[in-house]
Short mmCIF file of C-alpha atoms in Angstrom, two decimals:
data_model
loop_
_atom_site.label_atom_id
_atom_site.label_comp_id
_atom_site.label_asym_id
_atom_site.label_seq_id
_atom_site.Cartn_x
_atom_site.Cartn_y
_atom_site.Cartn_z
CA MET Q 156 0.00 0.00 0.00
CA LEU Q 157 1.10 3.57 -0.64
CA ASN Q 158 0.30 4.38 3.00
CA LYS Q 159 3.45 2.52 4.01
CA LEU Q 160 5.50 5.15 2.14
CA ALA Q 161 3.37 8.25 2.63
CA ARG Q 162 3.89 10.58 5.58
CA TYR Q 163 0.99 12.73 6.72
CA THR Q 164 1.74 16.03 8.40
CA GLN Q 165 -1.71 17.64 8.69
CA VAL Q 166 -2.24 17.14 12.43
CA VAL Q 167 -5.65 18.65 13.16
CA GLU Q 168 -5.92 18.25 16.92
CA ILE Q 169 -4.34 16.61 19.98
CA ILE Q 170 -6.67 15.69 22.85
CA GLY Q 171 -5.11 13.84 25.75
CA ASP Q 172 -3.43 10.78 24.19
CA ILE Q 173 -5.47 11.06 20.98
CA ILE Q 174 -4.11 12.66 17.83
CA LYS Q 175 -6.23 13.59 14.80
CA VAL Q 176 -4.70 13.81 11.35
CA LYS Q 177 -6.04 14.22 7.83
CA ALA Q 178 -5.40 11.13 5.68
CA ASP Q 179 -7.13 8.88 3.17
CA ASN Q 180 -7.39 5.14 2.41
CA ILE Q 181 -6.99 4.27 6.10
CA ALA Q 182 -8.72 1.30 7.78
CA TYR Q 183 -10.13 1.15 11.30
CA GLY Q 184 -7.66 -0.51 13.69
CA ASP Q 185 -4.60 0.15 11.49
CA LEU Q 186 -1.30 0.86 13.15
CA ALA Q 187 0.77 3.96 12.50
CA ILE Q 188 4.14 5.37 13.52
CA VAL Q 189 3.96 8.89 14.93
CA GLU Q 190 7.27 10.73 14.66
CA ASN Q 191 7.62 13.94 16.67
CA HIS Q 192 9.63 16.94 15.45
CA ASP Q 193 12.57 15.83 17.64
CA GLY Q 194 12.69 12.40 15.97
CA GLU Q 195 11.04 10.44 18.82
CA GLN Q 196 8.69 7.74 17.53
CA SER Q 197 5.66 5.97 18.98
CA LEU Q 198 3.08 3.49 17.77
CA ALA Q 199 -0.53 4.56 17.46
CA GLN Q 200 -3.75 2.80 16.52
CA VAL Q 201 -6.68 4.12 14.50
CA ILE Q 202 -9.77 4.23 16.71
CA ARG Q 203 -12.10 6.45 14.68
CA LEU Q 204 -12.68 7.53 11.06
CA GLU Q 205 -14.63 10.67 10.17
CA GLY Q 206 -14.30 11.39 6.47
CA ASP Q 207 -10.65 12.23 5.92
CA VAL Q 208 -10.00 12.86 9.65
CA VAL Q 209 -8.35 9.90 11.36
CA SER Q 210 -8.28 9.67 15.17
CA MET Q 211 -5.49 7.60 16.69
CA GLN Q 212 -4.62 6.55 20.22
CA VAL Q 213 -0.90 7.07 20.83
CA PHE Q 214 0.58 4.16 22.77
CA SER Q 215 3.21 6.12 24.68
CA GLY Q 216 0.92 9.09 25.25
CA ALA Q 217 0.76 12.43 23.48
CA ARG Q 218 2.59 14.49 26.10
CA GLY Q 219 5.17 16.64 24.34
CA LEU Q 220 3.77 15.75 20.93
CA SER Q 221 3.76 18.63 18.46
CA THR Q 222 1.25 19.43 15.72
CA LYS Q 223 4.29 19.31 13.42
CA ALA Q 224 4.54 15.55 13.99
CA GLN Q 225 4.50 13.20 11.00
CA VAL Q 226 2.35 10.06 10.75
CA GLN Q 227 3.22 7.00 8.70
CA PHE Q 228 0.54 4.29 8.43
CA LEU Q 229 1.69 0.67 8.33
CA GLY Q 230 -1.32 -0.68 6.43
CA HIS Q 231 -2.19 -3.45 8.87
CA PRO Q 232 -3.80 -3.81 12.30
CA MET Q 233 -2.01 -4.78 15.50
CA GLN Q 234 -0.15 -8.07 15.17
CA VAL Q 235 1.10 -10.58 17.69
CA THR Q 236 3.96 -13.05 17.43
CA TYR Q 237 2.78 -16.65 17.19
CA SER Q 238 5.11 -19.64 17.28
CA PRO Q 239 6.10 -22.30 19.83
CA ASN Q 240 8.95 -19.95 20.80
CA ILE Q 241 6.58 -17.61 22.66
CA LEU Q 242 5.96 -20.19 25.41
CA GLY Q 243 7.73 -19.18 28.58
CA ARG Q 244 7.87 -15.55 27.44
CA VAL Q 245 6.33 -12.29 28.71
CA PHE Q 246 5.02 -9.59 26.36
CA GLY Q 247 3.71 -6.09 26.93
CA GLY Q 248 0.47 -4.65 25.63
CA SER Q 249 2.24 -3.44 22.48
CA GLY Q 250 3.43 -6.97 21.71
CA THR Q 251 7.06 -6.27 22.57
CA SER Q 252 8.99 -8.64 24.81
CA LEU Q 253 9.31 -7.68 28.48
CA ASP Q 254 11.84 -10.35 29.40
CA SER Q 255 15.48 -10.90 28.53
CA GLY Q 256 14.82 -13.77 26.14
CA PRO Q 257 16.08 -13.97 22.56
CA SER Q 258 14.61 -11.80 19.83
CA LEU Q 259 11.49 -13.13 18.08
CA ASP Q 260 11.63 -10.73 15.12
CA ALA Q 261 12.02 -13.61 12.68
CA ASP Q 262 8.98 -15.50 14.01
CA PRO Q 263 5.66 -15.21 12.15
CA GLN Q 264 3.10 -12.62 13.23
CA VAL Q 265 -0.69 -12.79 12.94
CA ASP Q 266 -3.34 -10.06 12.98
CA ILE Q 267 -5.29 -9.86 16.22
CA GLY Q 268 -9.07 -9.67 16.22
CA GLY Q 269 -11.05 -11.02 13.28
CA PRO Q 270 -14.38 -12.85 13.30
CA THR Q 271 -15.25 -15.50 15.88
CA VAL Q 272 -15.39 -19.18 14.97
CA ASN Q 273 -18.03 -20.51 12.58
CA PRO Q 274 -20.69 -22.15 14.79
CA VAL Q 275 -20.61 -25.21 12.51
CA LYS Q 276 -17.02 -25.82 13.64
CA ARG Q 277 -17.94 -25.74 17.32
CA VAL Q 278 -18.32 -28.99 19.25
CA LEU Q 279 -20.82 -29.42 22.09
CA PRO Q 280 -18.86 -29.08 25.37
CA SER Q 281 -18.38 -32.51 26.93
CA LYS Q 282 -14.95 -32.55 28.62
CA MET Q 283 -14.12 -31.37 32.11
CA VAL Q 284 -11.19 -29.18 33.09
CA HIS Q 285 -9.96 -30.53 36.44
CA THR Q 286 -8.64 -27.74 38.66
CA HIS Q 287 -8.20 -29.71 41.93
CA ILE Q 288 -10.22 -26.99 43.67
CA PRO Q 289 -13.17 -28.80 45.30
CA MET Q 290 -15.63 -25.90 45.11
CA ILE Q 291 -15.08 -25.84 41.34
CA ASP Q 292 -14.55 -29.48 40.40
CA MET Q 293 -17.23 -30.90 42.67
CA PHE Q 294 -19.90 -28.22 42.85
CA ASN Q 295 -19.49 -26.05 39.73
CA SER Q 296 -17.40 -28.03 37.27
CA LEU Q 297 -15.37 -26.11 34.71
CA VAL Q 298 -15.96 -27.48 31.21
CA GLU Q 299 -13.67 -27.20 28.21
CA SER Q 300 -14.66 -24.26 25.96
CA GLN Q 301 -16.56 -22.62 28.82
CA LYS Q 302 -16.34 -18.87 29.39
CA ILE Q 303 -16.80 -17.97 33.04
CA PRO Q 304 -15.78 -15.05 35.30
CA ILE Q 305 -14.79 -14.85 38.94
CA PHE Q 306 -16.99 -12.15 40.49
CA SER Q 307 -15.29 -10.50 43.44
CA ILE Q 308 -14.45 -7.19 45.07
CA ALA Q 309 -11.20 -5.34 45.71
CA GLY Q 310 -9.19 -6.87 48.53
CA GLU Q 311 -10.29 -10.46 47.91
CA PRO Q 312 -7.62 -13.02 46.90
CA TYR Q 313 -8.95 -13.43 43.35
CA ASN Q 314 -5.49 -13.22 41.80
CA HIS Q 315 -4.32 -15.94 44.19
CA LEU Q 316 -7.24 -18.12 43.09
CA LEU Q 317 -6.58 -17.41 39.40
CA ALA Q 318 -2.91 -18.32 39.77
CA ARG Q 319 -3.78 -21.58 41.56
CA ILE Q 320 -6.14 -22.53 38.77
CA GLY Q 321 -3.40 -21.76 36.25
CA ILE Q 322 -0.88 -24.08 37.91
CA GLN Q 323 -3.31 -26.88 38.81
CA ALA Q 324 -5.71 -27.02 35.86
CA GLU Q 325 -5.30 -29.86 33.40
CA ALA Q 326 -4.47 -27.77 30.33
CA ASP Q 327 -1.75 -28.08 27.71
CA ILE Q 328 -1.09 -24.34 27.50
CA VAL Q 329 -1.94 -21.40 29.77
CA VAL Q 330 -2.29 -17.94 28.23
CA PHE Q 331 -2.33 -15.15 30.80
CA GLY Q 332 -3.58 -11.62 30.19
CA GLY Q 333 -2.93 -8.94 32.82
CA LEU Q 334 -5.02 -5.77 32.51
CA GLY Q 335 -3.89 -2.71 34.46
CA LEU Q 336 -1.93 -4.80 36.99
CA ILE Q 337 0.19 -3.22 39.67
CA TYR Q 338 3.76 -4.47 39.49
CA ASP Q 339 3.41 -6.60 42.64
CA ASP Q 340 0.55 -8.58 41.08
CA TYR Q 341 2.48 -9.08 37.84
CA HIS Q 342 5.51 -10.28 39.77
CA TYR Q 343 3.31 -12.61 41.84
CA PHE Q 344 1.85 -14.31 38.77
CA ARG Q 345 5.20 -14.66 37.04
CA LYS Q 346 7.01 -15.98 40.13
CA THR Q 347 4.17 -18.41 40.92
CA PHE Q 348 4.17 -19.85 37.41
CA GLU Q 349 7.96 -20.17 37.49
CA ASP Q 350 8.14 -21.71 40.97
CA GLU Q 351 5.40 -24.23 40.23
CA GLY Q 352 7.02 -25.39 37.00
CA VAL Q 353 4.28 -24.31 34.56
CA PHE Q 354 6.03 -21.28 33.07
CA ALA Q 355 7.44 -23.34 30.19
CA ARG Q 356 3.88 -23.93 28.91
CA THR Q 357 2.68 -20.40 29.70
CA VAL Q 358 2.71 -17.19 27.68
CA MET Q 359 1.99 -13.89 29.41
CA PHE Q 360 0.65 -10.61 28.00
CA VAL Q 361 0.85 -7.89 30.64
CA ASN Q 362 -0.38 -4.31 30.75
CA LEU Q 363 0.72 -2.57 33.95
CA ALA Q 364 -1.28 0.20 35.61
CA SER Q 365 1.39 2.70 34.52
CA ASP Q 366 1.26 1.59 30.87
CA PRO Q 367 -0.85 3.31 28.18
CA ILE Q 368 -4.51 2.38 28.38
CA VAL Q 369 -4.71 1.67 24.65
CA GLU Q 370 -2.41 -1.29 25.27
CA ARG Q 371 -4.89 -2.50 27.87
CA LEU Q 372 -7.47 -2.83 25.12
CA LEU Q 373 -5.08 -4.89 23.00
CA VAL Q 374 -4.08 -7.47 25.63
CA PRO Q 375 -7.28 -9.60 25.49
CA ASP Q 376 -7.18 -9.72 21.69
CA MET Q 377 -3.51 -10.76 21.65
CA ALA Q 378 -4.00 -13.41 24.33
CA LEU Q 379 -7.10 -14.85 22.64
CA LYS Q 380 -5.56 -14.86 19.15
CA VAL Q 381 -2.54 -16.79 20.40
CA ALA Q 382 -4.80 -19.20 22.29
CA GLU Q 383 -6.93 -19.71 19.19
CA ARG Q 384 -3.89 -20.53 17.04
CA PHE Q 385 -2.51 -23.03 19.56
CA ALA Q 386 -5.93 -24.74 19.73
CA VAL Q 387 -6.57 -24.84 15.97
CA GLU Q 388 -3.09 -25.46 14.57
CA GLU Q 389 -1.55 -27.49 17.41
CA GLY Q 390 -4.67 -29.19 18.78
CA LYS Q 391 -3.90 -27.96 22.31
CA ARG Q 392 -6.25 -27.59 25.27
CA VAL Q 393 -5.70 -23.91 26.06
CA LEU Q 394 -6.75 -22.15 29.26
CA VAL Q 395 -6.94 -18.35 29.02
CA LEU Q 396 -6.72 -16.43 32.31
CA MET Q 397 -7.39 -12.68 32.40
CA THR Q 398 -7.58 -10.15 35.22
CA ASP Q 399 -9.29 -7.71 35.57
CA MET Q 400 -12.03 -7.22 32.95
CA THR Q 401 -13.43 -4.24 34.85
CA ALA Q 402 -10.11 -2.45 34.23
CA TYR Q 403 -10.53 -3.32 30.55
CA ALA Q 404 -14.03 -1.79 30.50
CA ASP Q 405 -12.79 1.29 32.35
CA ALA Q 406 -10.11 1.76 29.68
CA MET Q 407 -12.82 1.67 26.99
CA LYS Q 408 -14.81 4.25 28.94
CA GLU Q 409 -11.80 6.55 29.29
CA ILE Q 410 -11.10 6.50 25.58
CA GLY Q 411 -14.80 7.00 24.83
CA ILE Q 412 -14.87 10.11 27.01
CA ALA Q 413 -11.81 11.52 25.24
CA MET Q 414 -13.50 10.86 21.89
CA GLU Q 415 -16.70 12.55 23.13
CA TYR Q 416 -18.84 9.47 22.55
CA VAL Q 417 -22.32 9.56 24.07
CA PRO Q 418 -22.16 7.55 27.32
CA SER Q 419 -24.77 5.02 28.36
CA ASN Q 420 -25.03 3.47 31.84
CA ARG Q 421 -22.73 5.06 34.46
CA GLY Q 422 -20.49 6.56 31.80
CA TYR Q 423 -19.80 3.29 29.98
CA LEU Q 424 -20.40 3.21 26.25
CA GLY Q 425 -23.46 1.66 24.71
CA ASP Q 426 -21.42 -1.06 23.00
CA LEU Q 427 -19.99 -2.43 26.27
CA TYR Q 428 -21.98 -5.66 25.91
CA SER Q 429 -20.83 -6.30 22.33
CA GLN Q 430 -17.20 -5.47 23.12
CA LEU Q 431 -17.17 -7.96 25.99
CA ALA Q 432 -19.08 -10.57 23.98
CA VAL Q 433 -16.61 -10.43 21.07
CA ARG Q 434 -13.83 -11.44 23.47
CA TYR Q 435 -15.70 -14.05 25.49
CA GLU Q 436 -17.09 -15.76 22.38
CA ARG Q 437 -13.55 -16.82 21.47
CA ALA Q 438 -14.08 -19.72 23.88
CA CYS Q 439 -14.62 -22.79 21.74
CA ASP Q 440 -14.13 -26.54 21.45
CA TYR Q 441 -12.97 -26.91 17.86
CA GLN Q 442 -14.07 -29.83 15.73
CA GLY Q 443 -11.05 -32.04 15.10
CA ALA Q 444 -8.73 -29.74 17.02
CA GLY Q 445 -8.17 -28.36 20.52
CA SER Q 446 -10.16 -26.00 22.71
CA VAL Q 447 -10.05 -22.54 24.29
CA THR Q 448 -11.45 -22.11 27.80
CA ILE Q 449 -11.71 -18.58 29.22
CA LEU Q 450 -11.60 -17.78 32.94
CA THR Q 451 -11.49 -14.11 33.95
CA VAL Q 452 -11.69 -11.89 37.00
CA THR Q 453 -14.42 -9.25 37.07
CA THR Q 454 -14.34 -7.01 40.12
CA MET Q 455 -17.60 -5.47 41.27
CA PRO Q 456 -17.18 -1.89 42.57
CA GLY Q 457 -19.00 -1.63 45.88
CA ASN Q 458 -19.91 -5.34 45.65
CA ASP Q 459 -22.65 -4.24 43.25
CA VAL Q 460 -23.57 -7.08 40.90
CA THR Q 461 -25.79 -4.64 38.95
CA HIS Q 462 -22.73 -2.59 37.99
CA PRO Q 463 -22.61 -2.44 34.16
CA VAL Q 464 -19.52 -4.65 33.81
CA PRO Q 465 -20.62 -7.70 35.88
CA ASP Q 466 -24.22 -7.17 34.77
CA ASN Q 467 -23.36 -7.35 31.06
CA THR Q 468 -20.86 -10.14 31.68
CA GLY Q 469 -23.55 -12.30 33.27
CA TYR Q 470 -25.59 -12.26 30.04
CA ILE Q 471 -22.59 -13.44 27.99
CA THR Q 472 -20.91 -16.08 30.13
CA GLU Q 473 -22.04 -19.52 31.27
CA GLY Q 474 -22.23 -18.80 34.98
CA GLN Q 475 -19.80 -17.30 37.47
CA PHE Q 476 -17.63 -18.15 40.45
CA TYR Q 477 -18.51 -15.82 43.33
CA LEU Q 478 -15.55 -15.16 45.63
CA HIS Q 479 -16.05 -13.40 48.96
CA ASP Q 480 -14.51 -13.63 52.42
CA GLY Q 481 -11.69 -15.63 50.85
CA MET Q 482 -14.01 -18.48 49.85
CA LEU Q 483 -16.02 -19.55 46.82
CA ASP Q 484 -19.69 -19.17 47.75
CA PRO Q 485 -21.67 -22.31 46.83
CA PHE Q 486 -24.89 -20.28 46.58
CA GLY Q 487 -23.61 -17.36 44.49
CA SER Q 488 -21.53 -19.53 42.16
CA LEU Q 489 -22.97 -21.25 39.10
CA SER Q 490 -21.66 -23.28 36.18
CA ARG Q 491 -24.36 -23.66 33.55
CA LEU Q 492 -22.38 -26.34 31.72
CA LYS Q 493 -21.66 -28.61 34.67
CA GLN Q 494 -24.53 -30.94 33.74
CA GLN Q 495 -22.60 -31.75 30.56
CA VAL Q 496 -19.97 -33.61 32.60
CA ILE Q 497 -21.38 -34.46 36.04
CA GLY Q 498 -22.22 -38.16 36.11
CA LYS Q 499 -21.15 -38.53 32.48
CA VAL Q 500 -17.40 -38.13 32.67
CA THR Q 501 -17.32 -38.06 36.49
CA ARG Q 502 -18.29 -40.67 39.06
CA GLU Q 503 -21.89 -41.87 39.28
CA ASP Q 504 -22.41 -40.47 42.78
CA HIS Q 505 -21.23 -36.96 41.85
CA SER Q 506 -24.63 -35.35 41.27
CA GLN Q 507 -26.48 -36.74 44.28
CA LEU Q 508 -23.56 -36.21 46.65
CA MET Q 509 -23.15 -32.61 45.48
CA ASN Q 510 -26.84 -31.84 46.00
CA THR Q 511 -26.99 -33.58 49.39
CA MET Q 512 -23.96 -31.70 50.74
CA ILE Q 513 -25.35 -28.35 49.59
CA ARG Q 514 -28.71 -29.19 51.21
CA PHE Q 515 -27.09 -29.88 54.58
CA TYR Q 516 -24.87 -26.82 54.28
CA SER Q 517 -28.00 -24.75 53.67
CA ASN Q 518 -29.50 -26.29 56.82
CA ALA Q 519 -26.34 -25.28 58.68
CA LYS Q 520 -26.74 -21.65 57.59
CA GLU Q 521 -30.37 -21.71 58.82
CA ALA Q 522 -29.23 -23.19 62.14
CA GLU Q 523 -26.69 -20.37 62.46
CA LYS Q 524 -29.50 -17.83 62.16
CA LYS Q 525 -31.52 -19.64 64.85
CA ARG Q 526 -28.49 -19.69 67.15
CA ALA Q 527 -27.83 -15.98 66.56
CA MET Q 528 -31.42 -15.21 67.62
CA ALA Q 529 -31.05 -17.38 70.76
CA PHE Q 530 -33.55 -20.04 69.68
CA GLU Q 531 -33.19 -23.53 71.06
CA LEU Q 532 -31.38 -25.84 68.64
CA SER Q 533 -32.40 -29.43 68.00
CA ASP Q 534 -29.99 -32.33 67.78
CA PHE Q 535 -30.32 -32.18 64.00
CA ASP Q 536 -29.45 -28.46 64.05
CA GLU Q 537 -26.32 -29.18 66.08
CA ARG Q 538 -25.21 -31.84 63.64
CA CYS Q 539 -25.86 -29.50 60.71
CA LEU Q 540 -23.68 -26.86 62.38
CA GLN Q 541 -20.94 -29.44 62.84
CA PHE Q 542 -21.20 -30.40 59.18
CA GLY Q 543 -21.17 -26.74 58.12
CA ASP Q 544 -17.91 -26.11 59.96
CA MET Q 545 -16.26 -29.18 58.42
CA PHE Q 546 -17.60 -28.30 54.97
CA THR Q 547 -16.17 -24.77 55.20
CA GLU Q 548 -12.77 -26.01 56.35
CA ASN Q 549 -12.41 -28.94 53.95
CA PHE Q 550 -14.09 -27.60 50.80
CA MET Q 551 -14.68 -23.84 50.72
CA ASP Q 552 -11.15 -22.69 51.56
CA ILE Q 553 -9.55 -21.81 48.20
CA ASP Q 554 -6.20 -23.19 49.40
CA VAL Q 555 -7.63 -26.72 49.61
CA SER Q 556 -6.30 -28.90 46.78
CA LEU Q 557 -7.95 -32.28 46.09
CA PRO Q 558 -8.47 -34.45 43.02
CA LEU Q 559 -12.17 -34.84 42.26
CA ASN Q 560 -12.52 -38.49 43.35
CA ASN Q 561 -10.71 -37.74 46.62
CA ALA Q 562 -13.10 -34.83 47.21
CA LEU Q 563 -16.08 -37.12 46.59
CA ASP Q 564 -14.73 -39.67 49.07
CA LEU Q 565 -14.16 -36.92 51.63
CA GLY Q 566 -17.73 -35.71 51.13
CA TRP Q 567 -19.08 -39.16 52.03
CA LYS Q 568 -16.90 -39.25 55.15
CA LEU Q 569 -18.13 -35.86 56.36
CA LEU Q 570 -21.74 -36.88 55.83
CA ALA Q 571 -21.18 -40.15 57.70
CA GLN Q 572 -19.72 -38.30 60.69
CA CYS Q 573 -22.81 -36.13 61.10
CA PHE Q 574 -25.81 -37.97 59.66
CA SER Q 575 -27.29 -41.44 59.42
CA ARG Q 576 -27.92 -43.28 56.18
CA ASP Q 577 -31.67 -42.62 56.43
CA GLU Q 578 -31.18 -38.85 56.67
CA LEU Q 579 -29.29 -38.58 53.39
CA LEU Q 580 -32.36 -39.11 51.14
CA MET Q 581 -30.18 -40.54 48.39
CA LYS Q 582 -30.40 -43.62 46.19
CA GLU Q 583 -29.89 -46.77 48.25
CA ALA Q 584 -27.54 -48.23 45.66
CA LEU Q 585 -25.20 -45.24 46.00
CA ILE Q 586 -25.36 -45.31 49.81
CA ASP Q 587 -24.58 -49.03 49.86
CA LYS Q 588 -21.62 -48.53 47.55
CA TYR Q 589 -20.03 -45.36 48.93
CA PHE Q 590 -21.24 -44.73 52.50
CA PRO Q 591 -18.34 -45.57 54.89
CA ASP Q 592 -18.87 -48.62 57.06
CA ASP Q 593 -18.73 -48.49 60.86
CA ASP Q 594 -15.03 -49.34 61.05
CA GLU Q 595 -14.11 -46.51 58.66
CA GLN Q 596 -16.26 -44.06 60.58
CA THR Q 597 -14.58 -45.05 63.86
CA GLN Q 598 -11.14 -44.49 62.32
CA ASP Q 599 -12.19 -41.10 60.91
CA LYS Q 600 -13.53 -39.91 64.26
CA ALA Q 601 -10.39 -41.13 66.03
CA SER Q 602 -8.18 -39.26 63.56
#
């Protein structure tokens, strides 16, 4: 294209980090090099077209930029390096390497974005992603190709939970996207992946809080494009982890305000739903290939689930994991795809045991209310309270790590310590097969 050779000098306006220049034959999303009068260069991306006026977001910011600057368009959108060599590497929001590894300039690059997968090529989800976290595996199973957020608030250990899932989940490749992270959080993720021996199968795309916000908007697209290529071309089971999608939405809002777009709910733009959906819909189980599973963090300002970001996210995703008080809430959490695997690829007692344990835990919460109001508790209430304490300690703590079958066996043991066979209201065949006998119960109580 001629745009690769042409230099445009008609800078119309500079607003914040946005520069407007007169140019023609430019496509939305194209990259450009902005060269200031002193020779300093920066990348920019086209974010709006109005006739012959092109608005661009300058990656390094427009501070010190002169109206005498020159703009050279590259004729292509943002690209990301894709090859097996990117595993074990860390990249910034502009796609440049942040580590001291060898140069990847000779490796192939692919355009980010593009249409989502043809629905005909999608396979019905039927495989479970084991995370060894009981509140996920046992009560809200994560399914391959699922898209699901962790709803939480500031101060909760959601990054700790996300990192644990990354190191424990049964996935071939982990793609991590950090959005507006403080340096301590970035260092925590990187060190955890390295210390736990999963960094060699991990690729990280990180936008720090001090980095340009336009790069924050590029990180999800780069992470998802790489994940898609590994799944389609290499047949890999890819797990995409991103935190925090609220920071991503806030970056969109900030750019929208600078561009004088008409805001919608609480200052967010009217296309917030579609922008989130385009990213989440990259989750897919590909016919004859691998899969992409997306797990994100979405913080809720003021613990308000009606906030535009979690509210719109809930319409797109297949459930949510609700994290509060350092635990995954069994009542607020939901996996809409868990019925695709429970009892089909998991043990026969999974469904009934899960429902029975939640029923008794609900009874325990009711007994807690009665105790708080000084009502007299029955023997059954006391046993429910005992079960509730053991359930919280052995299952709800996010630091508990158990394979699924071990968690199922532990569930039977906890039930046997508090309730009789007749109180379980489960199928007799399952009780006969899995309920611990008297000798096992005696050993458990002694231990």
